[in-house]
Structures are given as C-alpha cells and as structure tokens.
XYZ file of C-alpha atoms in Angstrom:
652
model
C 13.584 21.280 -3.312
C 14.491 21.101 0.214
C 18.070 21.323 1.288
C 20.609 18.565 3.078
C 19.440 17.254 6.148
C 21.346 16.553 9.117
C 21.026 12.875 10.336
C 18.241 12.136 12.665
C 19.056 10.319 16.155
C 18.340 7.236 17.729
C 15.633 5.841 20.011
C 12.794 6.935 21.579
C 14.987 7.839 25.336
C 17.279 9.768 22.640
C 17.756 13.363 22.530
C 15.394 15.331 20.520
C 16.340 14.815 16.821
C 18.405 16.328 14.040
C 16.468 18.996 11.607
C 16.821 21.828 9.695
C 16.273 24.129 12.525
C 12.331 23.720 13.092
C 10.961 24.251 16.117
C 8.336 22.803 18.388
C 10.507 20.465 20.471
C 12.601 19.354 17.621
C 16.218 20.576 18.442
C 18.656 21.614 15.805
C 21.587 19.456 14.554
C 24.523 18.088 17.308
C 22.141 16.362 19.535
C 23.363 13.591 21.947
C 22.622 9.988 20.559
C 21.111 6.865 22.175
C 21.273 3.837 20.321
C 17.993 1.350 19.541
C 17.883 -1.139 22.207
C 15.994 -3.830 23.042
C 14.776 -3.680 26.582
C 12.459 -6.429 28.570
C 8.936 -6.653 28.545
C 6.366 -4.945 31.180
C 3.738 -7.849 31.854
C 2.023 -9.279 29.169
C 2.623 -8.101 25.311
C -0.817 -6.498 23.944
C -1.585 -7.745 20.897
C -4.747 -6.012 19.526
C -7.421 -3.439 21.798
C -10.893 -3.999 21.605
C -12.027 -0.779 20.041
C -15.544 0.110 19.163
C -16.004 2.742 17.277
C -12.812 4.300 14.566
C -10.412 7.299 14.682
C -12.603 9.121 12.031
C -16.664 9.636 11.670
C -16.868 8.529 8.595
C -15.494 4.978 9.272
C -18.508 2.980 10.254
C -18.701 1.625 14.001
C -20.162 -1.548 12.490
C -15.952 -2.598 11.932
C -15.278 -2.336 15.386
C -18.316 -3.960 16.903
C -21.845 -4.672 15.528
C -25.054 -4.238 17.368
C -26.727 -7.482 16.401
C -30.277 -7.228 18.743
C -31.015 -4.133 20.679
C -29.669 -0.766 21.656
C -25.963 0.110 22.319
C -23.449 2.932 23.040
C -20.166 2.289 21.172
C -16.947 4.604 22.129
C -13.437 4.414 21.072
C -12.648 2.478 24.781
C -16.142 1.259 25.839
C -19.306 -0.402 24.670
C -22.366 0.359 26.919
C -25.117 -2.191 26.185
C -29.037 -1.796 27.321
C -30.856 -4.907 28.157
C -31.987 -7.226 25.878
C -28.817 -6.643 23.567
C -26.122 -8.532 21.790
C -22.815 -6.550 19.977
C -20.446 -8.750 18.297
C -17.078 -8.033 17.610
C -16.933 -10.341 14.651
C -15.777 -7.461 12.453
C -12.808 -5.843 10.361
C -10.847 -4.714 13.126
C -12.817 -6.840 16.157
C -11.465 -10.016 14.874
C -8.007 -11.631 16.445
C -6.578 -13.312 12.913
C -5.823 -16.660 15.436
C -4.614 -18.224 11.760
C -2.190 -16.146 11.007
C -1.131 -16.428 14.599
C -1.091 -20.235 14.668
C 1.106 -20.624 11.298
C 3.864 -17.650 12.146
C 4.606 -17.016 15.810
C 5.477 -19.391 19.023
C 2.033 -18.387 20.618
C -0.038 -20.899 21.614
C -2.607 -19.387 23.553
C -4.559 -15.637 23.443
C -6.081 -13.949 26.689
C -9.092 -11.275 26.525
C -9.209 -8.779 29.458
C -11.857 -6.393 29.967
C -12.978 -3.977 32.793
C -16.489 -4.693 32.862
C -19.424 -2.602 35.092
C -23.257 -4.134 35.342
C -24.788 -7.493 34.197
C -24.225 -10.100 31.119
C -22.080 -12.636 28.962
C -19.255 -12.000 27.285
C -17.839 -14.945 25.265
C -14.981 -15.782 22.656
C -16.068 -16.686 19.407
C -14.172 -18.545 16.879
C -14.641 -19.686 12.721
C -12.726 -22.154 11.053
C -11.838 -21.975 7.175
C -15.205 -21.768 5.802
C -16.654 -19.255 8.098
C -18.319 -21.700 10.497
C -18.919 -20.072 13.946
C -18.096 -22.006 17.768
C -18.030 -20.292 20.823
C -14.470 -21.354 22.996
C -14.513 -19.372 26.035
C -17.495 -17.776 28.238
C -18.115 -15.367 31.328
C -21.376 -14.184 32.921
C -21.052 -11.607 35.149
C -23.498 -10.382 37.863
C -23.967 -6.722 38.772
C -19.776 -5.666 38.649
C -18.535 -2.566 39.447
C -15.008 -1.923 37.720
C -14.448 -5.607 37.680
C -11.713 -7.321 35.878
C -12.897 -10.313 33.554
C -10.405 -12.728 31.655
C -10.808 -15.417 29.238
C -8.822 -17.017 27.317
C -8.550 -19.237 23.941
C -6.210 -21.819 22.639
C -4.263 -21.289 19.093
C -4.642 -24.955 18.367
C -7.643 -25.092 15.510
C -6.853 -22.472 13.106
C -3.925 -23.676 10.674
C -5.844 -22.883 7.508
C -8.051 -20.407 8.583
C -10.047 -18.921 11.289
C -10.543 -15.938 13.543
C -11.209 -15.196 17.313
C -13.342 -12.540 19.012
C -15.429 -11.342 21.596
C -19.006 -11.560 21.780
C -21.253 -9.380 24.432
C -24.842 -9.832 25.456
C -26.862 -8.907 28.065
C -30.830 -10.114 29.360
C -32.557 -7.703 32.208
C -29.624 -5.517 33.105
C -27.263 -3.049 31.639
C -23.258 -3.753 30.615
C -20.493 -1.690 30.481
C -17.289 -3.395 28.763
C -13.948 -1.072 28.144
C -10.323 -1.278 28.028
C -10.457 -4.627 26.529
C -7.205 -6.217 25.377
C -5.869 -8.803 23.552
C -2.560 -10.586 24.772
C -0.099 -13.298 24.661
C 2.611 -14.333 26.852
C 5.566 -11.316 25.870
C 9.355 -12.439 24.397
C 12.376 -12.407 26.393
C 13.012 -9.018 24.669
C 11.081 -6.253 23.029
C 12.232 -5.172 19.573
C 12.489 -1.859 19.484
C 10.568 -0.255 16.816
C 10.535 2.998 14.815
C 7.412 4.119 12.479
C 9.065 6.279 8.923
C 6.367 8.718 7.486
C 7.662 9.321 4.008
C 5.754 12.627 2.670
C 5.734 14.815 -0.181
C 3.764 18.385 0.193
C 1.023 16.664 1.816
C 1.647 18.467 5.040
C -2.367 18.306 6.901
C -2.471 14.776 5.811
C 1.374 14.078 7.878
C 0.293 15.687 10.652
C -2.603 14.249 11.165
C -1.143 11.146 11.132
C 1.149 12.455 13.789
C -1.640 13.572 15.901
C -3.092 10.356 15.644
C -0.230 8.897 17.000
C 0.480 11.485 19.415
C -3.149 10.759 20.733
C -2.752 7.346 21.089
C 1.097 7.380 22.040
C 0.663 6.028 26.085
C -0.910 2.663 24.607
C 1.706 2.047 21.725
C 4.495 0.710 24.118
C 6.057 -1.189 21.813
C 7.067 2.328 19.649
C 10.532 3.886 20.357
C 10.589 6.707 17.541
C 9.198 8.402 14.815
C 11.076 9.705 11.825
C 9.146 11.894 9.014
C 11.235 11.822 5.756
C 10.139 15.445 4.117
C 10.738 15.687 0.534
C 8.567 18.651 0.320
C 9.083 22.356 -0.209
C 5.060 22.802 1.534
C 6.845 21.021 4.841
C 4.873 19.769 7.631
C 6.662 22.262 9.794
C 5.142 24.893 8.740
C 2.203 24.224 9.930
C 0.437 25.644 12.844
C 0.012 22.393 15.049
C 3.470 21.156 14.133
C 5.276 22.323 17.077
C 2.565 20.975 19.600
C 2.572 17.766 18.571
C 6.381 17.691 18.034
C 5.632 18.706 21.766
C 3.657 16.137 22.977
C 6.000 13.338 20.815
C 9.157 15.069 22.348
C 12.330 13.084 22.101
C 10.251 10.399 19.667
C 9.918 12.173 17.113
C 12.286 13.115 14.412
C 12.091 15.249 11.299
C 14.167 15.211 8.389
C 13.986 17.477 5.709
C 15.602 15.541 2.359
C 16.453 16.347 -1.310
C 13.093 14.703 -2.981
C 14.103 11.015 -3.521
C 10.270 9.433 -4.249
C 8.916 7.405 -1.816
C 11.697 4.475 -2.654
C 14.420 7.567 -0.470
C 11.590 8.801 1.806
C 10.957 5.520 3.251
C 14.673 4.251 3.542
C 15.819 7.003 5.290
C 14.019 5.283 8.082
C 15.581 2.236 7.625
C 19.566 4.163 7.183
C 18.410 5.690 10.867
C 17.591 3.057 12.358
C 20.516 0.702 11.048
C 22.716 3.630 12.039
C 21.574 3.679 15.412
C 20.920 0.149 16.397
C 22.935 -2.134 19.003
C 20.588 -4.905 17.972
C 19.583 -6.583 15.026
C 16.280 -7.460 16.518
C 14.473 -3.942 15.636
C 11.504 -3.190 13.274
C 10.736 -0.227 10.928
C 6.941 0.325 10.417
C 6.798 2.711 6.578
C 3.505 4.337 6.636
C 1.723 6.245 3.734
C 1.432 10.086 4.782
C -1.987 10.754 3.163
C -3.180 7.296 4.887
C -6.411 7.610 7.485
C -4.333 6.188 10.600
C -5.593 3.257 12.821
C -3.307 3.924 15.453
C -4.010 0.248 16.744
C -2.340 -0.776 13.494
C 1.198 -0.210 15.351
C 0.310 -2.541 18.427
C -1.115 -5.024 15.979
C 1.972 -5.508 14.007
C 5.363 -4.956 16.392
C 3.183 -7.732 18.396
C 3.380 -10.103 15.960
C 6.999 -9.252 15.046
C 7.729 -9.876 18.034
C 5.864 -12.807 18.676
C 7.106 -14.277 14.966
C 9.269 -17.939 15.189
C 11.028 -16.433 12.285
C 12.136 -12.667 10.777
C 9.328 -12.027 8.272
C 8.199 -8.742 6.742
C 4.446 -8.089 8.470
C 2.162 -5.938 6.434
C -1.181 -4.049 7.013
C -4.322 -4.041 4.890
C -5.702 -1.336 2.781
C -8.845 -0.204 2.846
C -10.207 2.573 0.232
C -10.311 6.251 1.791
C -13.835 7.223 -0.255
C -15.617 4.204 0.626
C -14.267 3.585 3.912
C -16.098 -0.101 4.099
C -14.380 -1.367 1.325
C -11.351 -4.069 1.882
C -9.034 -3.686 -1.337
C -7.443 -6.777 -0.968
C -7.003 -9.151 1.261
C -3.781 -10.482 -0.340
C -1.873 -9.797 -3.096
C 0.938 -11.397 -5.533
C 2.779 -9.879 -8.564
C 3.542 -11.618 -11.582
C 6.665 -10.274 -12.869
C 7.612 -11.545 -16.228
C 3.932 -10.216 -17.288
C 4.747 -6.827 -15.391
C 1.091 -6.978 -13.311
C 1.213 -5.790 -9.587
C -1.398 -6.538 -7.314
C -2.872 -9.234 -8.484
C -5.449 -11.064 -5.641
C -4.225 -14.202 -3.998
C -6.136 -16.735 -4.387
C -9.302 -16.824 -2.178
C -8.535 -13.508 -1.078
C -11.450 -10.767 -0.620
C -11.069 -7.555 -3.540
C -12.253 -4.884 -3.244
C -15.168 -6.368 -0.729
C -18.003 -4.475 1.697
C -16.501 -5.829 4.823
C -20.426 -4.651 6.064
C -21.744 -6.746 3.253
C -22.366 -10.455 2.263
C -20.797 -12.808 -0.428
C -23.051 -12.792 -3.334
C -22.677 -16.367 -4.103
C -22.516 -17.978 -0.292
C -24.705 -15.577 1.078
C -22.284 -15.691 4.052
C -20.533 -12.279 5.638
C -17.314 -10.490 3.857
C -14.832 -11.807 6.445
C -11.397 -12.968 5.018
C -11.328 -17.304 6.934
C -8.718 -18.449 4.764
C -5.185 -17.609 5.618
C -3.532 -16.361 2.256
C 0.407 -16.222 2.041
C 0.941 -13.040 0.152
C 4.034 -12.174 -2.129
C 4.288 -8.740 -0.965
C 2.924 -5.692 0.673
C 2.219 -2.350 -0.362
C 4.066 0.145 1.605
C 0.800 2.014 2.869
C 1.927 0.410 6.210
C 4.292 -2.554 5.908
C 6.910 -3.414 8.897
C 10.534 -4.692 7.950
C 12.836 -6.408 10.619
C 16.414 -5.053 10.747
C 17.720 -8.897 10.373
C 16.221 -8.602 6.712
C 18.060 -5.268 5.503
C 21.196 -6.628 7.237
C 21.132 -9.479 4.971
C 19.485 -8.390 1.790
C 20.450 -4.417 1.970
C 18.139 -1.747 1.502
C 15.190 -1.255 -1.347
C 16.522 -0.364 -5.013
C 16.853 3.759 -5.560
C 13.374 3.197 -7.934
C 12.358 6.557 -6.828
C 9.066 5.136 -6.478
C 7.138 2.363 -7.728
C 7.747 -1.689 -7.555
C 9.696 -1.106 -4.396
C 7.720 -2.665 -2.296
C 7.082 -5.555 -4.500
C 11.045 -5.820 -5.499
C 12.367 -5.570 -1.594
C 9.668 -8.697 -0.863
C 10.451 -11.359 -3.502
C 14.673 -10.078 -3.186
C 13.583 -10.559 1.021
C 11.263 -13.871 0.101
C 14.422 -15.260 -2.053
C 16.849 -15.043 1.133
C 14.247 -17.028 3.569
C 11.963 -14.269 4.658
C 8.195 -14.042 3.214
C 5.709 -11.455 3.718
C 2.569 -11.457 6.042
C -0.267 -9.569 5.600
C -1.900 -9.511 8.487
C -6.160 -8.988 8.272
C -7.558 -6.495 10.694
C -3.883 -4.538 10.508
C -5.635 -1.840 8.187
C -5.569 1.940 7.051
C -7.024 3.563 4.993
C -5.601 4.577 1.371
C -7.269 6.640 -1.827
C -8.568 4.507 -3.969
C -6.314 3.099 -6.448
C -9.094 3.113 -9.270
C -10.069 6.400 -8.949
C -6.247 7.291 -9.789
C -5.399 8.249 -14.015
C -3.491 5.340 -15.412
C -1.865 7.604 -17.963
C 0.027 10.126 -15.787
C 3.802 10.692 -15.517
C 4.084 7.957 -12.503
C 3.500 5.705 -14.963
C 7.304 5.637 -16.313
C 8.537 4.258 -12.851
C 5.878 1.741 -12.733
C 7.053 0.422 -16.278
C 10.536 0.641 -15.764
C 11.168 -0.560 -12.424
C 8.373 -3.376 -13.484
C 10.889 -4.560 -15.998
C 13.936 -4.269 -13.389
C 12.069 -6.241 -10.889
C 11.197 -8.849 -13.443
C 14.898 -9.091 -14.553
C 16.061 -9.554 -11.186
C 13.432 -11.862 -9.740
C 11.642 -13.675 -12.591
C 12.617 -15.855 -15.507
C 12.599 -13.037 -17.459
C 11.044 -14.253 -21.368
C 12.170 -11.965 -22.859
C 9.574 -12.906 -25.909
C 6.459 -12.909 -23.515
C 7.670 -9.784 -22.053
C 7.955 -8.437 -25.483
C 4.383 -9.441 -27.050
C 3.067 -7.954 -23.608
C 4.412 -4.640 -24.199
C 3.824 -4.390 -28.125
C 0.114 -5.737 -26.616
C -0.095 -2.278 -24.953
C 1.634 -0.237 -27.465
C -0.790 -0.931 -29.926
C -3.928 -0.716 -27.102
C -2.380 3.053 -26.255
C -2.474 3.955 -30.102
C -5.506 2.765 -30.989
C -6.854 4.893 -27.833
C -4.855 7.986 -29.451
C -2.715 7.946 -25.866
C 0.266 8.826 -27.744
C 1.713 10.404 -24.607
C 1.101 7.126 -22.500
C 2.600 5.399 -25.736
C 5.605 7.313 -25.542
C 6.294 7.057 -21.526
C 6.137 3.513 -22.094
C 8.691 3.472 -24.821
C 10.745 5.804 -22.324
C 10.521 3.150 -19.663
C 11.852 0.441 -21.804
C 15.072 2.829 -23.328
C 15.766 3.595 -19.839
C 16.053 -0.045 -18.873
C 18.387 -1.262 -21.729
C 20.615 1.972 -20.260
C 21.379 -0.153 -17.481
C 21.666 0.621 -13.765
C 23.460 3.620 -14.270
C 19.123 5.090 -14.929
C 19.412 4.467 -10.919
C 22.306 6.328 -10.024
C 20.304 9.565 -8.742
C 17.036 7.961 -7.324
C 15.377 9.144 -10.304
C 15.495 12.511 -9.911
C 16.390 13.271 -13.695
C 14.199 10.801 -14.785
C 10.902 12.150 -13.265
C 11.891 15.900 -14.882
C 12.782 14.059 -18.032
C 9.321 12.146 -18.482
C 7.092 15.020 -17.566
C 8.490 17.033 -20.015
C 8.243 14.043 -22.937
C 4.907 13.710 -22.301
C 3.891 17.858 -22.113
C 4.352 17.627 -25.753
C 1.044 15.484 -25.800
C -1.900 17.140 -25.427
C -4.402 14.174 -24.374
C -2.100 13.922 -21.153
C -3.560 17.539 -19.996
C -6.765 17.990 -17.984
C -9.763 20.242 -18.357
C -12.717 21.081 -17.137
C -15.243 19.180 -19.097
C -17.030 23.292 -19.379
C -13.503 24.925 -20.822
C -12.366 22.233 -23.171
C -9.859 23.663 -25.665
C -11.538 24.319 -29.178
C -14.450 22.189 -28.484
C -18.359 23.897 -27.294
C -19.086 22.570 -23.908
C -22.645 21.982 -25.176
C -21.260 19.736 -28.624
C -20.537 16.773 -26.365
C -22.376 14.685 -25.540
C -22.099 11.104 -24.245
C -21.482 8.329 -26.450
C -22.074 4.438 -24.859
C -19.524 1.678 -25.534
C -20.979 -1.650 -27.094
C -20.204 -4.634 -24.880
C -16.558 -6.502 -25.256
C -16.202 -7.694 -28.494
C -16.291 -11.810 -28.333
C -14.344 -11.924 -31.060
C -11.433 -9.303 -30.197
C -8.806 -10.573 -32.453
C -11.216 -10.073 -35.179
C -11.779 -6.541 -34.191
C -8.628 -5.721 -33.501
C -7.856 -6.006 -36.742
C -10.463 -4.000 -37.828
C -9.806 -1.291 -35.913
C -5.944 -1.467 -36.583
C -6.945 -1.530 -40.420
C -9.266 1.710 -39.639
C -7.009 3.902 -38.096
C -4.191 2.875 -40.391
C -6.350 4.032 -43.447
C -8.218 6.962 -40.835
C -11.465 6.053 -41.196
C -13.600 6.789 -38.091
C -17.437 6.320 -36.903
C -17.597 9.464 -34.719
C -16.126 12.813 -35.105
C -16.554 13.585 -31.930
C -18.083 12.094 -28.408
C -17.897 12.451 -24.765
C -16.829 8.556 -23.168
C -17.536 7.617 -19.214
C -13.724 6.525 -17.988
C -15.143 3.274 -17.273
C -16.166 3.005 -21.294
C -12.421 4.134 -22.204
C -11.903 0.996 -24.119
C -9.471 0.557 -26.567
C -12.512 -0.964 -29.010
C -14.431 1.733 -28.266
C -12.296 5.027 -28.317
C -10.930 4.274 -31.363
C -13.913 4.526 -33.225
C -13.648 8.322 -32.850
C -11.869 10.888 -34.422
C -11.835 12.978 -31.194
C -12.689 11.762 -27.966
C -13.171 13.713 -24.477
C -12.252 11.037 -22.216
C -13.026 11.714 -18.631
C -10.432 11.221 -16.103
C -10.202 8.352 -13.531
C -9.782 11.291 -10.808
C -13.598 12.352 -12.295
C -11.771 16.059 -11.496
C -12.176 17.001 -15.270
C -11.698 15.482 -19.053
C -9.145 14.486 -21.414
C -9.030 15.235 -24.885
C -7.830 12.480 -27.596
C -7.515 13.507 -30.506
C -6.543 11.270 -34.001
C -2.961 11.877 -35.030
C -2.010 9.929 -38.122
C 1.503 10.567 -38.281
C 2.404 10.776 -34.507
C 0.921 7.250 -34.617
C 2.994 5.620 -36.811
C 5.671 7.322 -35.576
C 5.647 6.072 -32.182
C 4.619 2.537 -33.830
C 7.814 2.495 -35.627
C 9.323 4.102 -32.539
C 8.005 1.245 -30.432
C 9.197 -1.740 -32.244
C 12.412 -1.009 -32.341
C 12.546 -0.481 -28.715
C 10.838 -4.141 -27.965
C 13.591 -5.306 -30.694
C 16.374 -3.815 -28.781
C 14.442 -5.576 -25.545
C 14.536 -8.682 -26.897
C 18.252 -7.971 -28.416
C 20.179 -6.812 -25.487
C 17.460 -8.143 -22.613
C 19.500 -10.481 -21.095
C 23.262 -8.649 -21.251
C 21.253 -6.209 -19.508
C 19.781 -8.361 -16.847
C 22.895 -9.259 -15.800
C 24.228 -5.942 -15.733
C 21.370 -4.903 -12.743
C 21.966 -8.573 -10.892
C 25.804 -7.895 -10.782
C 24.577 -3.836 -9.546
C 21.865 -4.876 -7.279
C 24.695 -5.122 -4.268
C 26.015 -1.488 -4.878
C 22.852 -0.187 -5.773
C 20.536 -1.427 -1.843
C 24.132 -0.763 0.121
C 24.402 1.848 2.675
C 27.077 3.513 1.039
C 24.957 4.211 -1.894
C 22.002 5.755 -0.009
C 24.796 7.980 2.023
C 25.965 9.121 -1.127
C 22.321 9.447 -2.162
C 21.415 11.640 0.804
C 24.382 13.122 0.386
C 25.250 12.977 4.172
C-alpha cells in the first residue's frame, strides 16, 4: 500500500506539486503555493469544438460528423468535402444540447465560427422534442481562402427538448471547414477548475488519460490543474512516459500518492485540494474514471456550462460502453433508494442505444430530444462546484460504491440538482460485462442501505422483503458466497457509522476473505475446471421465464429443500444464469459475466440452510433496530463528509 502523501498545491500558475519524490517535472514536497483564483475571461467562452473524427480509431467518425451524400475527409480539426457532398454534424458529440442550455444557464444565444477554405453552405440545424428537424441559421460561401464564417442561433425554442448543429454541403466545388467552435457570451469571471484522476494500479490506462489531456491542453482554457489520487502500489510513475507528460503538464499537474481509500478517498482528495487552496467559492472539480477512453472536449463542454449555469448545480458527462464504442448507456439515470436499485433510466431516456442506429418503433435516429432531469451522475466524469461541498461537505468515506448517487440526492436536498449533459461523454467498460457476484458487491449493498437511510423513507418492511427476495434468489442459484456478502452488508449497517471510520479499508480485507471460503466465487478456465472433464460439459438451455413464478418458486424452494435435482451436471450461458433455471442442477458451471472463464456452483444442503437461517435473522435485526440505526448515520453524516475527518483519513 502506498505510503503518506504530502499535500498537493494549488492552481495551475502554482509551483510544481507535492509527491513522494517522483520525477518528471513533479517537484518533491515544500513547494511554494498559489491559491485557486478566478481570473476574467479572454473573448468569448468556448463552449463545445466541432470535431470530426474521435481521440481513438476505434470510435466511429460517424459521432462527430456523418457523410450523408458523397465523399469526405474527416480529421480531428477539419472536414474536407468533394463536390456534390453533404456531412452533418447531427451526431453524439456534433450536437450543441441548446435544451439543456435554455433550462440551466443565463445564455440566450450560441455563435458557430469556422475557418472555412473553397466553395459551399454551411447551416445550423435545429430539432425540437420529438426529433423534428428546422434549419435557423445559413452561410454560402464562394471560393474562400482562410476565411472566417459566423452564424449564430437563438436559445429561445428548446425548453423541453431540442438540439443545435452544423450542417455542411457543397455543389461544383470543394470545402474545407476547421477550427469550428461553439460559443456564448463569457461570465464576469472564470471559475477556476481542477480535473481529480482517482486510480488504482491501472497505470497505462492514467496516463493515457494524461496524455490525452496533455495533447489537447492549449484548447482547455478553462483548466487550472490536475491532481491524480494514486492508491496503487503499480503507480503511474513508474512508467516510462510519466515524466514527459508530467513535462509537458508542468506546474498543472499534481500527483499524490495515498493510503488506498476506494474511489469514495481517491476522488475527494481532489476536492480537500482544491477547498484547501481556494480564495473563491466559485471553482469546479471535474472526477474522472482512470480506465475511461478520454474525450478531451468533455472538459470544455462542462466548466462552460458551469460557468454559464444561473445556479450551482453538479454537471455530469455521459457514458458510453468501451467494447462497443457506439453504444450510449444511458442517457439519464435515477436511483430508487428504499428498493436499493442504482441506475435506473429516466424516463424517456435512451439505454443502452446505437447512437449510429434507429429507434425500432419510430423508425427515427438514436438521438436523446427530450431533456431528462437526472437524480445523479456516475463519477466516470461528473463536475462538482465548490459552493456545493461548502455547504453540504464532502462524499461519505463509502470506500466506493453509492457515492456518487449519495453526494447527489444529500446535494439535490440542499437546492442543487444534477445535470447530465448529452454529448459530454467518455467512454467506460461495460457495466454488463462486469460479475455481479464479486467482493465489490458488499459496498454496493451496504452503502445502498446507508444511502437509503439517509435520503429515502426508509420501509423498513419493503426493504426487508427486498433483501429476503434476493437471499432466497442467491440460494436457490447455490451463490452461497454472494448470499453471505449480502448478509455481511446488512450486519455491517446495523454496526452503525463507526463501519465508516477507516474508509473501508478493513471492510474490503474482511469480505474477501468471507467469501474465499466459497468456492463458486473462484474463476476457471472453462478447460481446467476443478474435478470436472472439460469434455463432460456441455451446454444446457434455460426454458423461457416462468409466467407463473410464484408457482415455481415454490417448487423449486420445495426441491432444493428436499435435494431433488433435474441435472447433475450442465454448462449455463451467463445470460441463462437464472435463478429458475440453475437451480435445477446439482452442479452448475456458470460462465462469468467477464466471459474470461467459468464458475462452478455446486449444491450444498447444509451451507444453505445455514445461511437461510443466517439470513433471517439479519433482516429481523433490520427491521428491529432499522430505524435507531438510521438515526445514528443522520446525526454522523456531519462528522463523517467534514474536512477534519478526511484529514484524519489521509492522515495529513
């Protein structure tokens, strides 16, 4: 585990920051200080860049700008079209979101500049709420050279929904349109802003976040510093790369090395900088995933519309999944808390959509029209003014897990709601192709049930038929280490808030050791499977849901309690892992969500009713001492998000 860090310094005109002693431009500890300051604007405040083609080759140009008719050259900067061609930038990230513009910030009117070379149209295109397409602003040019076109849009017509963007097109003659940008009349002030990399021995995926930044660093003027918040003992450091970047970033950048607090004391440690360093309230922290596929334009896209907001409000990015690059995960998302579900779709809101496809049922393109008010953002990329943490305090020491979701509905109860903003995006891995039974799972349970106590109504008897709902789901399954983590969760929450009082750090050792006494929570290679002849399974198909589940359920409670089974053995597709299904088998080689390898449920009578008996007096207890203990993290929830406790926490 890495050591104590020294505190990082201030903004980006600081001295290089505090570290451990790594090199590359990063001085050691002592370093003078400068303060976050706001500072007054240069010209007009970019909102968005008109990019054309992504920071990766395997993100589709087609999200940038589409080639509608003809033939055309798409670059990061540029778009070079041949006669006879149209290229619309009524895509993913070619979009302006004018709704989400109208509804939040003071703008009321959007310019497009663009340094355009040759012959043809260029026009502003808008929607409205159900898609419906208008054009609002056009330009024809006639053989330019280097010439400077503007138009510009009003944010009057978009309350409920609606985008902007620009169209190009040309007829006998070649066009050349780059360095086009999106911008609105700038504040009185800039906030100063500071992007937090939280990472945990993913050291190539950090720094190539920080080269994408690095790249892109001379168009992100609204960026004053970057702090990385390593928890690792693989540190990005020690990488070959670090020190030129670090370079290139010089007194921006600055790189902590931290006892391993989850991403809950990863990402705050931005937020204690900053709030350390600040002579202004009006300042922004940007958290960012550190195995995330970077957008750079992400960071323009968001400190513009903090800065451009009528009110403080937390301003999140979209995710879009890593493996299938195309794919929006949600547009919008809620949680609902006394149920203990996380992201749950707003309504209306794309999930898990081609943003390259069409709706099946209007036959009309994947774009997100309707503005969606979300409860919270995941913390993939999510920016948080300083005014909220000055009011509310920092997130709860959850070690990871619900934190994003509890620091939005505790911001969202003191006046400030989150905004997810569409075309802010990055992309994530896949939630679905992640194990649901894995250790992680305790945190998401137990800081689940924390969140609901604090934030929720908190039935106590719903909550309780929910869990019992899953207890019995994981034992019928034979997931008796799943079944046990959750019964761990629970314990741990009628302990009170003294479970918090080390980030979780003896929790995390605690669980993975509970559940290594399980063997279904190892994987193998579906070829070197324990006991079991690679060539003896084989594939076993699940019958569709039962329409009478209660009636089943019985049925299959009645047949494990008196161990009768229909297969001894059978291989099952992790899609097919259904609780009706697996437990008609005696043993089971389940393959993983990862699809990296297998895992092997096997029928265990008496661990069953064990951890059955186990469980209901847990949910008893729940039910028993629910709300003493509720109170006990409400009264907490003030020492538990101060500064004081994350000093302590740090141990600084």
């Amino acid at each position: 585990m890495p050591g104590k860090a020294a505190p990082a310094t201030g903004s980006a005109t600081a001295q290089k920051s505090a570290t451990n002693g790594t090199a590359g431009g990063v001085s050691s500890a002592g370093a003078d200080r400068t303060a976050f300051s706001e500072r007054a604007p240069q010209g007009r405040l970019i909102a968005q860049r008109g990019l054309y083609s992504g920071p990766s080759d395997v993100v589709s140009k087609d999200l940038y700008g589409e080639v509608v008719r003809g033939v055309a050259t798409r670059r990061r900067a540029s778009v070079t079209l041949e006669p006879s061609a149209r290229v619309s930038g009524n895509t993913y990230f070619g979009r302006f979101p004018a709704s989400y513009w109208q509804r939040w910030t003071t703008v009321g009117e959007v310019t497009v500049e663009a340094v355009v070379s040759g012959s043809g149209r260029l026009s502003v295109g808008a929607s409205d709420v159900e898609g419906d397409q208008r054009v609002v602003a056009v330009r024809s040019v006639e053989g330019a050279e280097q010439a400077s076109v503007t138009l510009e849009a009003k944010l009057d017509k978009f309350y409920d929904g609606g985008a902007l963007w620009l169209d190009l097109e040309t007829e006998g003659d070649r066009l050349t349109v780059e360095s086009v940008r999106w911008s609105v009349e700038p504040p009185e002030q800039i906030r100063p802003t500071a992007v937090t990399i939280c990472t945990m021995n993913r050291a190539d995926d950090c720094l190539s976040n920080l080269k994408a930044l690095a790249g892109d660093i001379s168009s992100l003027e609204t960026l004053d510093a970057i702090y990385v918040a390593d928890q690792g003992n693989d540190t990005v450091d020690s990488r070959e790369g670090f020190a030129e970047v670090a370079a290139q970033l010089g007194g921006m950048l600055h790189y902590i090395k931290q006892p391993n607090l989850g991403g809950a004391g990863g990402f705050t440690r931005g937020l204690y900088e900053v709030a350390g360093h600040t002579e202004t309230e009006h300042a922004n922290v940007l958290f960012m995933d550190d195995d995330v596929l970077l957008e750079p334009d992400l960071v323009i896209r968001l400190t513009a519309f903090s800065n451009r907001a009528a009110n403080p409000v937390i301003v999140g990015g979209q995710m879009l999944n890593l493996l299938h690059p195309n794919q929006l995960h949600v547009g919008a998302e809620y949680a609902r808390l006394n149920t203990l579900e996380p992201g749950q779709p707003v309504e209306h809101s794309l999930t898990t959509a081609d943003l390259l496809g069409v709706d099946e049922e209007t036959g009309k393109p994947n774009r997100q029209e309707r503005r969606l008010d979300a409860g919270y953002n995941g913390w993939w990329s999510c920016l948080i003014p300083y005014e909220v943490v000055k009011e509310i305090g920092y997130p709860m020491p959850f070690f990871f897990q619900w934190d994003d979701a509890e620091y939005s509905y505790r911001a969202r109860a003191h006046g400030y709601p989150t905004v997810t903003l569409p075309g802010a995006g990055v992309w994530h891995a896949d939630f679905h192709w992640k194990d649901w039974d894995e250790w992680h799972r305790y945190f998401n349970l137990r800081n689940s049930i924390i969140t609901a106590a604090l934030h929720s109504p908190f039935d106590l008897n719903l909550l309780s038929r929910v869990l019992f709902a899953q207890i019995v789901r994981y034992l019928l399954g034979m997931q008796y280490g799943l079944t046990a983590t959750l019964i761990k969760s629970v314990e741990d929450f009628l302990e009170g808030p003294e479970i918090l009082r080390d980030g979780g750090v003896a929790a995390m050792k605690e669980i993975r050791e509970i559940r290594a006494r399980y063997p279904e929570t190892k994987r193998y290679p579906a070829t070197d499977v324990p006991g079991i002849a690679s060539n003896d399974i084989g594939i076993i198909n699940t019958a569709p849901r039962p329409s009478l589940q209660r009636a089943v359920l019985v049925k299959r409670i009645l047949d494990r309690v008196l161990g009768k089974h229909r297969h001894s053995l059978g291989a099952i597709p992790s899609d097919e892992a259904h609780w009706w299904h697996v437990s008609l088998f005696e043993t089971a080689v389940v393959t993983d969500a990862s699809q990296e390898g297998v895992r092997v449920r096997k029928y265990d009578r008496q661990r069953m009713f064990e951890l059955a008996k186990h469980g209901v007096r847990t949910l008893q207890r729940l039910r028993k001492e629910g709300r003493a203990v509720q109170e006990q993290y409400r009264r907490a929830t003030p020492e538990l998000t101060s500064r004081e406790n994350w000093t302590r926490l740090y141990e600084l």
